[in-house]
Coordinates of C-alpha atoms in Angstrom, one line a residue:
Chain A
M1 CA -5.1 9.3 34.3
K2 CA -7.9 11.5 33.2
Q3 CA -5.6 14.2 31.8
F4 CA -5.1 12.6 28.4
K5 CA -8.7 11.6 27.9
N6 CA -9.4 14.8 25.9
L7 CA -6.6 14.2 23.5
V8 CA -9.0 12.3 21.2
R9 CA -11.3 15.3 20.8
P10 CA -9.5 16.9 17.8
Y11 CA -9.6 13.6 15.9
L12 CA -13.2 12.9 17.0
I13 CA -14.2 16.1 15.2
W14 CA -11.8 15.7 12.3
S15 CA -12.8 12.1 11.6
F16 CA -16.5 13.0 11.7
I17 CA -16.1 15.7 9.1
L18 CA -13.6 14.0 6.8
I19 CA -14.6 10.4 7.1
V20 CA -18.2 10.0 8.3
V21 CA -19.8 13.0 6.5
P22 CA -18.4 12.0 3.1
L23 CA -19.9 8.6 3.5
F24 CA -23.3 10.1 4.2
L25 CA -22.9 12.4 1.2
I26 CA -22.2 9.4 -1.0
V27 CA -25.3 7.6 0.3
L28 CA -27.3 10.8 -0.1
Y29 CA -26.1 11.4 -3.6
S30 CA -26.8 7.8 -4.6
V31 CA -30.6 8.1 -3.8
T32 CA -31.2 11.6 -5.1
T33 CA -31.3 13.5 -8.4
G34 CA -30.3 17.0 -9.2
G35 CA -26.5 16.8 -9.0
N36 CA -24.7 19.3 -6.9
S37 CA -27.4 21.6 -5.4
L38 CA -29.1 20.5 -2.2
V39 CA -31.9 23.0 -2.6
N40 CA -34.1 21.1 -5.0
I41 CA -33.4 17.6 -3.7
Q42 CA -35.4 14.7 -4.9
F43 CA -35.3 11.1 -3.8
T44 CA -35.1 8.4 -6.5
G45 CA -34.2 4.8 -7.0
E46 CA -33.3 5.5 -10.6
N47 CA -29.5 5.5 -10.0
F48 CA -29.5 1.9 -8.6
K49 CA -31.9 0.8 -11.3
K50 CA -29.5 2.2 -13.9
I51 CA -26.7 -0.1 -12.7
F52 CA -28.7 -3.1 -13.7
E53 CA -28.8 -2.1 -17.3
P54 CA -26.8 -4.6 -19.4
V55 CA -24.1 -2.1 -20.3
Y56 CA -23.2 -1.4 -16.7
M57 CA -23.8 -5.0 -15.5
N58 CA -21.2 -6.1 -18.1
V59 CA -18.7 -3.7 -16.5
F60 CA -19.4 -5.3 -13.1
I61 CA -19.1 -8.8 -14.5
R62 CA -15.9 -7.9 -16.4
S63 CA -14.3 -6.3 -13.2
F64 CA -15.2 -9.4 -11.1
K65 CA -13.8 -11.7 -13.8
L66 CA -10.6 -9.8 -14.1
G67 CA -10.3 -9.5 -10.3
A68 CA -10.8 -13.3 -10.0
I69 CA -8.1 -14.1 -12.6
T70 CA -5.7 -11.7 -11.0
T71 CA -6.3 -13.1 -7.6
G72 CA -6.0 -16.7 -8.9
V73 CA -2.6 -15.9 -10.6
C74 CA -1.4 -14.1 -7.5
L75 CA -2.5 -16.9 -5.2
V76 CA -0.7 -19.7 -7.2
V77 CA 2.5 -17.6 -7.9
G78 CA 2.5 -16.0 -4.5
Y79 CA 1.9 -19.1 -2.5
M80 CA 4.8 -20.9 -4.2
L81 CA 7.0 -17.9 -3.6
A82 CA 6.0 -17.5 0.0
Y83 CA 6.5 -21.3 0.5
V84 CA 9.9 -21.3 -1.1
I85 CA 11.0 -18.3 0.9
S86 CA 9.8 -19.8 4.2
R87 CA 12.2 -22.8 3.7
Y88 CA 15.3 -20.6 4.1
S89 CA 17.0 -19.5 7.4
E90 CA 15.5 -16.6 9.2
K91 CA 18.2 -14.2 8.1
V92 CA 17.8 -15.1 4.4
Q93 CA 14.0 -14.9 4.8
N94 CA 14.2 -11.4 6.1
I95 CA 16.3 -10.2 3.2
L96 CA 14.0 -11.9 0.6
I97 CA 10.8 -10.5 2.2
L98 CA 12.4 -7.1 2.2
A99 CA 13.1 -7.6 -1.5
V100 CA 9.5 -8.5 -2.1
T101 CA 8.3 -5.3 -0.3
I102 CA 10.6 -2.8 -1.9
P103 CA 8.7 -2.5 -5.2
T104 CA 5.5 -1.6 -3.3
W105 CA 7.1 1.5 -1.9
I106 CA 7.9 2.8 -5.3
N107 CA 5.3 5.0 -6.9
M108 CA 2.8 2.7 -8.7
L109 CA 2.4 5.0 -11.7
L110 CA 6.1 4.9 -12.3
R111 CA 6.2 1.1 -12.2
T112 CA 3.2 0.8 -14.5
Y113 CA 4.8 3.3 -16.9
A114 CA 7.8 1.0 -17.1
W115 CA 5.6 -1.9 -18.2
I116 CA 4.4 0.2 -21.1
S117 CA 7.9 0.4 -22.6
L118 CA 8.3 -3.4 -22.1
L119 CA 5.0 -4.5 -23.5
S120 CA 4.3 -2.1 -26.3
D121 CA 4.2 -3.3 -30.0
N122 CA 7.7 -2.1 -30.7
G123 CA 8.8 -2.5 -27.0
I124 CA 11.6 -4.5 -25.5
I125 CA 9.9 -7.9 -25.3
N126 CA 8.9 -7.7 -29.0
S127 CA 12.4 -6.6 -30.1
L128 CA 13.8 -9.6 -28.3
L129 CA 11.2 -11.9 -30.0
M130 CA 12.2 -10.5 -33.3
L131 CA 15.9 -11.0 -32.6
L132 CA 15.0 -14.7 -32.0
G133 CA 13.3 -14.7 -35.3
L134 CA 9.8 -14.9 -33.9
D135 CA 6.8 -12.8 -34.8
P136 CA 6.0 -9.9 -32.6
V137 CA 2.9 -10.2 -30.4
T138 CA 0.5 -7.5 -29.5
M139 CA 0.5 -7.3 -25.7
M140 CA -0.5 -3.7 -24.9
Y141 CA -4.2 -2.8 -24.5
T142 CA -5.2 -6.5 -24.0
D143 CA -6.4 -8.5 -21.0
F144 CA -2.8 -9.8 -20.8
S145 CA -1.2 -6.5 -20.2
V146 CA -3.8 -5.5 -17.6
I147 CA -3.3 -8.7 -15.7
I148 CA 0.5 -8.5 -15.8
G149 CA 0.3 -5.0 -14.5
L150 CA -2.2 -5.9 -11.7
V151 CA -0.2 -9.0 -10.7
C152 CA 3.1 -7.2 -10.6
D153 CA 1.4 -4.5 -8.4
L154 CA -0.5 -6.8 -6.1
L155 CA 1.6 -9.9 -5.7
P156 CA 3.4 -8.6 -2.6
F157 CA 0.0 -8.3 -0.8
M158 CA -0.4 -12.0 -1.4
V159 CA 3.1 -13.1 -0.5
I160 CA 3.5 -11.3 2.8
P161 CA 0.4 -12.6 4.7
I162 CA 1.0 -16.2 3.4
H163 CA 4.6 -16.0 4.4
T164 CA 3.7 -14.7 7.8
S165 CA 1.4 -17.8 8.4
L166 CA 4.0 -20.2 7.0
A167 CA 6.8 -18.7 9.1
K168 CA 4.8 -19.1 12.3
M169 CA 4.2 -22.8 11.5
D170 CA 5.8 -25.5 13.7
H171 CA 7.9 -27.7 11.3
S172 CA 7.8 -30.7 13.7
L173 CA 4.1 -31.0 12.7
I174 CA 5.1 -32.0 9.2
E175 CA 7.7 -34.4 10.5
A176 CA 4.9 -35.9 12.7
A177 CA 2.7 -36.3 9.6
Y178 CA 5.5 -38.1 7.8
D179 CA 6.2 -40.3 10.8
L180 CA 2.5 -41.2 10.8
G181 CA 2.8 -42.3 7.2
A182 CA 1.6 -39.3 5.2
K183 CA 2.8 -38.9 1.6
P184 CA 4.5 -35.6 0.8
L185 CA 1.5 -34.3 -1.0
T186 CA -1.0 -35.3 1.7
A187 CA 1.3 -33.8 4.4
F188 CA 1.4 -30.6 2.5
W189 CA -2.3 -30.4 1.8
K190 CA -3.5 -31.6 5.3
V191 CA -0.9 -29.8 7.4
T192 CA 1.0 -27.0 5.7
F193 CA -1.8 -25.6 3.6
K194 CA -4.4 -26.0 6.4
L195 CA -2.2 -24.0 8.7
S196 CA -1.6 -21.2 6.2
I197 CA -5.3 -20.6 5.5
P198 CA -5.4 -17.4 7.5
G199 CA -2.7 -15.9 5.3
V200 CA -4.3 -17.2 2.2
V201 CA -7.7 -15.7 3.1
N202 CA -6.1 -12.4 4.0
G203 CA -4.1 -12.2 0.9
T204 CA -6.9 -13.3 -1.4
I205 CA -9.3 -10.7 -0.1
M206 CA -6.7 -8.0 -0.2
V207 CA -5.7 -8.7 -3.8
F208 CA -9.3 -9.2 -4.9
L209 CA -10.4 -5.9 -3.4
L210 CA -7.5 -3.9 -4.7
S211 CA -7.9 -5.4 -8.2
I212 CA -11.6 -4.8 -8.7
S213 CA -11.4 -1.2 -7.5
S214 CA -8.3 -0.3 -9.5
F215 CA -8.7 2.1 -12.3
V216 CA -5.2 3.4 -13.1
I217 CA -3.6 0.1 -14.3
P218 CA -6.6 -0.8 -16.6
K219 CA -6.5 2.7 -18.0
L220 CA -2.8 2.9 -18.7
L221 CA -2.2 -0.7 -19.8
G222 CA -5.7 -1.5 -21.1
G223 CA -6.3 1.7 -23.1
G224 CA -9.3 4.0 -23.0
Q225 CA -12.0 1.5 -24.0
Y226 CA -11.1 -0.8 -21.2
V227 CA -13.8 0.0 -18.7
L228 CA -13.9 -1.5 -15.2
I229 CA -15.9 -0.4 -12.1
G230 CA -13.2 2.1 -11.1
N231 CA -13.1 3.6 -14.6
L232 CA -16.9 3.8 -14.6
I233 CA -16.8 5.7 -11.4
E234 CA -14.1 8.0 -12.6
E235 CA -16.0 8.6 -15.9
Q236 CA -19.1 9.7 -14.0
F237 CA -17.2 12.1 -11.8
I238 CA -14.6 13.6 -14.1
S239 CA -16.1 13.5 -17.7
V240 CA -19.8 12.7 -17.6
G241 CA -20.7 14.7 -14.5
D242 CA -23.4 12.4 -13.2
W243 CA -22.3 12.4 -9.6
N244 CA -25.5 10.7 -8.4
F245 CA -25.0 7.6 -10.6
G246 CA -21.3 7.6 -9.7
S247 CA -22.2 7.6 -6.0
A248 CA -24.6 4.7 -6.5
I249 CA -21.9 2.6 -8.1
S250 CA -19.4 3.5 -5.4
M251 CA -21.8 2.7 -2.7
L252 CA -22.5 -0.7 -4.2
L253 CA -18.7 -1.3 -4.5
A254 CA -18.2 -0.3 -0.8
V255 CA -21.0 -2.5 0.4
A256 CA -19.7 -5.5 -1.6
I257 CA -16.3 -5.0 0.0
L258 CA -17.7 -4.6 3.5
I259 CA -19.5 -7.9 3.1
M260 CA -16.4 -9.6 1.9
I261 CA -14.4 -8.3 4.8
S262 CA -16.9 -9.5 7.3
I263 CA -16.8 -12.9 5.7
M264 CA -13.0 -12.9 6.0
K265 CA -13.3 -12.1 9.7
K266 CA -15.6 -15.1 10.2
I267 CA -13.2 -17.5 8.5
D268 CA -10.2 -16.1 10.4
P269 CA -11.1 -15.4 14.0
D270 CA -7.5 -14.6 14.8
E271 CA -7.6 -11.4 12.9
N272 CA -10.5 -10.1 15.0
G273 CA -8.3 -9.3 18.0
G274 CA -6.1 -6.7 16.3
A275 CA -6.2 -2.9 16.5
Chain B
M1 CA 16.5 -34.9 -4.8
K2 CA 17.0 -32.4 -2.0
K3 CA 19.6 -30.5 -3.9
R4 CA 17.5 -30.4 -7.0
G5 CA 14.7 -28.9 -5.0
K6 CA 17.0 -26.2 -3.7
I7 CA 18.1 -25.3 -7.2
G8 CA 14.5 -25.3 -8.3
S9 CA 13.6 -22.9 -5.5
I10 CA 16.4 -20.6 -6.4
I11 CA 15.3 -20.5 -10.0
Y12 CA 11.7 -19.8 -9.0
I13 CA 12.7 -17.0 -6.7
A14 CA 14.9 -15.5 -9.4
I15 CA 12.0 -15.6 -11.9
C16 CA 9.7 -13.9 -9.5
F17 CA 12.2 -11.2 -8.6
A18 CA 12.9 -10.7 -12.3
F19 CA 9.2 -10.0 -12.7
F20 CA 9.3 -7.4 -9.9
Y21 CA 12.6 -5.8 -10.8
I22 CA 13.0 -5.9 -14.6
P23 CA 10.6 -3.0 -15.1
I24 CA 12.5 -1.0 -12.5
I25 CA 15.9 -1.8 -14.0
V26 CA 14.8 -1.1 -17.5
T27 CA 13.5 2.3 -16.4
M28 CA 16.8 3.1 -14.8
V29 CA 18.9 1.9 -17.7
F30 CA 16.9 3.8 -20.3
S31 CA 17.0 7.0 -18.2
F32 CA 20.6 7.2 -19.4
N33 CA 19.8 6.6 -23.1
S34 CA 21.0 9.2 -25.5
S35 CA 18.0 8.9 -27.8
K36 CA 14.2 9.0 -27.3
S37 CA 13.9 5.3 -28.0
L38 CA 12.6 3.2 -25.2
T39 CA 13.8 0.0 -26.8
R40 CA 17.2 0.5 -28.2
F41 CA 20.0 1.8 -26.1
T42 CA 22.0 4.1 -28.3
G43 CA 24.5 5.5 -25.9
F44 CA 25.1 7.0 -22.5
S45 CA 23.9 10.6 -21.9
L46 CA 22.4 12.7 -19.1
R47 CA 20.1 14.6 -21.4
W48 CA 16.9 13.3 -19.8
Y49 CA 18.1 14.4 -16.4
Q50 CA 18.7 17.8 -17.8
A51 CA 15.3 17.8 -19.5
L52 CA 13.9 16.8 -16.1
V53 CA 15.4 19.7 -14.3
E54 CA 14.3 22.1 -17.0
D55 CA 10.7 20.8 -17.1
R56 CA 8.7 23.2 -15.1
D57 CA 5.6 21.0 -14.8
I58 CA 7.5 18.1 -13.3
M59 CA 9.6 20.2 -11.0
S60 CA 6.6 21.9 -9.6
A61 CA 4.9 18.5 -9.2
V62 CA 7.9 17.3 -7.3
G63 CA 7.6 20.4 -5.0
V64 CA 3.9 19.7 -4.5
S65 CA 4.5 16.0 -3.7
L66 CA 7.3 16.6 -1.3
S67 CA 5.7 19.6 0.5
I68 CA 2.4 17.8 0.9
A69 CA 4.1 14.6 2.1
V70 CA 6.1 16.5 4.7
I71 CA 3.2 18.6 6.0
A72 CA 0.7 15.7 5.9
T73 CA 3.1 13.4 7.7
A74 CA 3.9 16.0 10.4
V75 CA 0.2 16.7 11.0
A76 CA -0.9 13.1 10.8
T77 CA 1.9 12.0 13.1
V78 CA 1.0 14.5 15.8
L79 CA -2.8 14.0 15.4
G80 CA -2.5 10.2 15.3
T81 CA -0.1 10.0 18.2
I82 CA -2.2 12.1 20.6
T83 CA -5.3 10.3 19.5
A84 CA -3.7 6.9 20.2
I85 CA -2.6 8.0 23.6
G86 CA -6.0 9.5 24.5
L87 CA -7.8 6.5 23.1
S88 CA -6.8 4.0 25.8
R89 CA -8.1 6.4 28.5
N90 CA -11.6 6.7 27.1
R91 CA -14.8 4.8 27.6
K92 CA -15.4 1.7 25.5
V93 CA -18.1 3.4 23.4
V94 CA -15.9 6.2 22.3
K95 CA -13.0 3.8 21.8
E96 CA -14.9 1.4 19.6
W97 CA -16.5 4.3 17.6
L98 CA -13.2 5.9 16.9
I99 CA -11.4 2.6 16.0
N100 CA -14.2 1.7 13.6
V101 CA -14.3 5.1 12.0
N102 CA -10.6 5.1 11.8
N103 CA -10.7 1.8 9.9
I104 CA -13.0 3.1 7.2
P105 CA -10.3 4.8 5.1
I106 CA -8.0 1.8 5.5
M107 CA -10.7 -0.7 4.4
N108 CA -12.6 1.3 1.8
P109 CA -11.4 1.3 -1.8
E110 CA -9.3 4.4 -2.4
I111 CA -11.7 5.5 -5.1
V112 CA -14.6 5.6 -2.7
T113 CA -12.7 7.7 -0.2
A114 CA -11.6 9.9 -3.1
I115 CA -15.1 10.7 -4.4
G116 CA -16.5 11.1 -0.8
L117 CA -13.9 13.8 -0.2
M118 CA -14.6 15.3 -3.6
I119 CA -18.3 15.6 -2.9
L120 CA -17.5 17.0 0.6
F121 CA -15.3 19.7 -0.7
S122 CA -17.6 20.7 -3.5
S123 CA -20.7 20.8 -1.2
M124 CA -18.7 23.0 1.3
K125 CA -17.8 25.2 -1.7
I126 CA -14.1 24.8 -1.0
Q127 CA -12.1 25.6 -4.2
R128 CA -10.3 22.3 -5.1
G129 CA -6.5 22.7 -5.2
Y130 CA -3.5 22.5 -2.9
V131 CA -5.4 22.9 0.3
T132 CA -7.9 20.2 -0.5
M133 CA -5.2 17.8 -1.5
L134 CA -3.3 18.4 1.7
L135 CA -6.5 17.9 3.8
A136 CA -7.2 14.6 1.9
H137 CA -3.7 13.4 2.5
I138 CA -3.9 14.1 6.2
C139 CA -7.2 12.3 6.2
F140 CA -5.8 9.0 4.8
C141 CA -2.4 9.1 6.5
T142 CA -3.7 9.6 10.1
P143 CA -5.4 6.2 10.4
Y144 CA -2.1 4.5 9.6
V145 CA -0.3 6.4 12.3
I146 CA -3.1 5.5 14.8
T147 CA -3.0 1.8 13.9
S148 CA 0.8 1.7 14.3
V149 CA 1.0 3.7 17.5
Y150 CA -2.1 2.4 19.4
P151 CA -0.8 -1.1 20.0
K152 CA 2.4 0.4 21.6
V153 CA 0.3 2.6 23.8
R154 CA -1.8 -0.3 24.9
S155 CA 1.3 -2.3 26.0
L156 CA 2.4 0.6 28.3
D157 CA 1.9 0.5 32.0
P158 CA -1.0 2.9 32.5
N159 CA 0.5 4.1 35.8
L160 CA 3.7 5.4 34.2
A161 CA 2.2 8.8 33.5
N162 CA 0.7 9.0 37.0
A163 CA 4.1 8.2 38.5
A164 CA 5.7 11.0 36.5
M165 CA 3.1 13.4 37.6
D166 CA 3.3 12.3 41.3
L167 CA 7.0 13.1 41.0
G168 CA 6.1 16.7 39.9
A169 CA 6.0 16.5 36.1
T170 CA 3.2 18.5 34.4
P171 CA 0.9 16.5 32.2
F172 CA 2.7 17.9 29.2
Q173 CA 6.0 16.8 30.5
A174 CA 4.7 13.4 31.4
L175 CA 3.5 13.1 27.8
T176 CA 6.6 14.3 26.1
K177 CA 9.3 12.9 28.5
V178 CA 7.7 9.6 29.5
I179 CA 5.0 8.3 27.2
V180 CA 6.3 9.5 23.8
P181 CA 9.8 8.1 24.2
M182 CA 8.4 4.7 25.1
I183 CA 6.2 4.5 22.0
K184 CA 8.8 5.9 19.6
P185 CA 9.1 2.8 17.4
G186 CA 5.4 2.9 16.7
I187 CA 5.5 6.6 15.9
Y188 CA 8.4 6.2 13.5
A189 CA 6.7 3.3 11.8
G190 CA 3.5 5.4 11.3
M191 CA 5.6 8.3 10.1
L192 CA 7.4 6.3 7.5
L193 CA 4.2 4.7 6.3
S194 CA 2.3 7.9 6.0
F195 CA 5.2 9.7 4.2
T196 CA 5.5 6.9 1.6
M197 CA 1.7 6.6 1.2
S198 CA 1.4 10.3 0.6
L199 CA 4.2 10.3 -2.0
D200 CA 2.7 7.3 -3.7
D201 CA -0.9 8.4 -3.8
F202 CA -2.6 8.9 -7.1
V203 CA -6.3 8.1 -6.8
I204 CA -7.2 10.4 -4.0
S205 CA -5.1 13.3 -5.2
Y206 CA -6.5 13.0 -8.7
F207 CA -10.1 13.5 -7.5
V208 CA -9.6 16.2 -4.9
T209 CA -7.2 18.4 -6.8
G210 CA -8.0 21.2 -9.1
N211 CA -6.7 24.5 -10.5
G212 CA -3.8 22.8 -12.2
V213 CA -2.2 21.7 -8.9
A214 CA -0.6 18.3 -9.6
N215 CA 1.7 15.9 -7.7
I216 CA 4.2 13.5 -9.3
S217 CA 1.6 10.7 -9.9
I218 CA -0.8 13.1 -11.6
V219 CA 1.9 14.5 -13.9
V220 CA 3.0 10.9 -14.8
Y221 CA -0.6 9.9 -15.5
N222 CA -1.0 12.9 -17.8
M223 CA 2.3 12.2 -19.6
T224 CA 1.8 8.5 -20.4
K225 CA -0.1 9.3 -23.6
R226 CA 3.2 9.8 -25.4
T227 CA 6.6 8.3 -24.7
N228 CA 8.7 10.6 -22.6
P229 CA 12.1 9.5 -21.3
T230 CA 12.1 12.4 -18.8
I231 CA 9.8 10.2 -16.7
N232 CA 12.4 7.5 -16.7
A233 CA 14.9 10.0 -15.2
L234 CA 12.4 10.9 -12.6
S235 CA 11.6 7.3 -11.9
A236 CA 15.3 6.5 -11.5
I237 CA 15.8 9.2 -8.9
V238 CA 12.7 8.2 -7.0
I239 CA 13.7 4.5 -7.1
V240 CA 17.2 5.2 -5.8
I241 CA 16.0 7.4 -3.0
I242 CA 13.4 4.9 -1.9
I243 CA 15.7 1.8 -2.0
V244 CA 18.5 3.6 -0.1
T245 CA 16.0 4.8 2.5
L246 CA 14.5 1.4 3.0
L247 CA 17.8 -0.3 3.2
I248 CA 19.0 2.2 5.8
V249 CA 15.8 1.9 7.8
N250 CA 16.0 -1.9 7.7
L251 CA 19.7 -2.5 8.0
V252 CA 20.8 0.2 10.4
P253 CA 18.9 -1.1 13.5
E254 CA 20.4 -4.6 12.7
A255 CA 23.9 -3.1 12.5
V256 CA 23.5 -1.1 15.7
K257 CA 22.2 -4.3 17.5
K258 CA 25.2 -6.2 16.3
R259 CA 27.6 -3.6 17.4
Q260 CA 26.1 -3.5 20.8
E261 CA 26.2 -7.3 21.0
K262 CA 29.9 -7.1 20.1
R263 CA 30.6 -4.5 22.8
V264 CA 28.8 -6.7 25.4
E265 CA 30.8 -9.7 24.1
K266 CA 34.0 -7.7 24.4
N267 CA 33.2 -6.5 27.9
K268 CA 32.4 -10.0 28.9
R269 CA 35.7 -11.2 27.5
M270 CA 37.6 -8.5 29.3
M271 CA 36.0 -9.3 32.6
Q272 CA 36.7 -13.0 32.0
E273 CA 40.4 -12.1 31.3
N274 CA 40.5 -10.0 34.4
M275 CA 39.2 -12.8 36.5
D276 CA 41.6 -15.2 34.9
S277 CA 44.6 -13.0 35.6
R278 CA 43.5 -12.5 39.1
K279 CA 43.2 -16.2 39.6
L280 CA 46.8 -16.6 38.3
D281 CA 47.9 -14.1 41.0

């Protein structure tokens, strides 16, 4: 019994150095000045004050807006897809769900790259439009292309949890609702949707978190001037070199996400038991 | 009414899947295009595949991606599995601490994990490059192995290892011959997850690499500025490999199960026939 107790030691040390210490460093960097040297360390609140300058506040607002739109689209499209899939026999459901998950296993950059050739000004969609005699539309480097890219990347994360809740549902409950005189829409809203709320909450949080912190898709499909939180952090670390300010933004992002996850756990007590 | 609903649902599924798969299909088709155009298919050729093999940057990136995925998965699988086994035998405080710490890389946005590691490596004065990328990949793969192995360990009878040792097995034998075989499904799931996560990663690799070391994602990221059909060829190969692997992983267990069922069925039938013939005698 006792023999295997010490097996956790390597990971205890590993996780402390590579998971806990980096978090401390981010916090430390976010409240100090002086960049990379720990010798002349100086505490300051400037980094957080800087975030509230209008230029940066706008980036936050823009990210949250885009995240909300992406999540909304994913929720509507994904819920319908999950619902439609859940009406098939178990065997067909398994195949369809596998088909939903396959794209998520393919390198995200390669999939995003494919969208560039579809959406660009002389891309495939515009050539089709011209064949039909319509005017070409500028789609690349707009909100539209960024949202398309994000939805395509994140939709499976909405479909899977909702489908899981819908598949677990007892269908006799809906029949009972009909027998008791409920109209189809009422039955759906009061029974099916209510029972799928855990999946909806999980999917919504997941998609929202991934979309506000993404920086690759906005950069590739939105162009260089399209700045979201993720791009702002990248800029601070890669090109500007203000690691302290970058750490402050990251910390704020991490805290915001932590709060959202704890809200999710309150709404959905089932998920607390896992792991 | 019902039939119309069914047709509607088929159309809806088809539209959604078109949305998922058209980019993938377009990439694969245009990887065989004979010209540089990404919109007009001018004829079949393998020139982009040849260009791919000859492109030293891409080939070295493929090497980096594969070697890091293999090493990181191997280390993460061993580290994650022994941790998951040890975890259930520890006091509650240690258990909760480790599970919570382990959840951090899963919950945190990738970019936060990435910059945390970047700051760590630079304050430890470690030159950023292949080694830092490998360490980072082990760091984000191990939590997924632990979360897929630990539930399997918890469902084991805790006396199994003791029984093995009472019967004369050394602790190491009890571990490798009794416990590990019983939690194999969890280990395989964790392995598959960490291998694909490592191959897929861009954000973390991008921040912790240096010295010109690049994996597939980083090379693609740097190449998107200009159209380059060589990437289509690379995509096509990656897509085929992943789809084939996933189909095998998902369909083979099903097929094996069916075959076993058939065999059982056959045995049953044979026994039945034997009984019947005996009755006739």
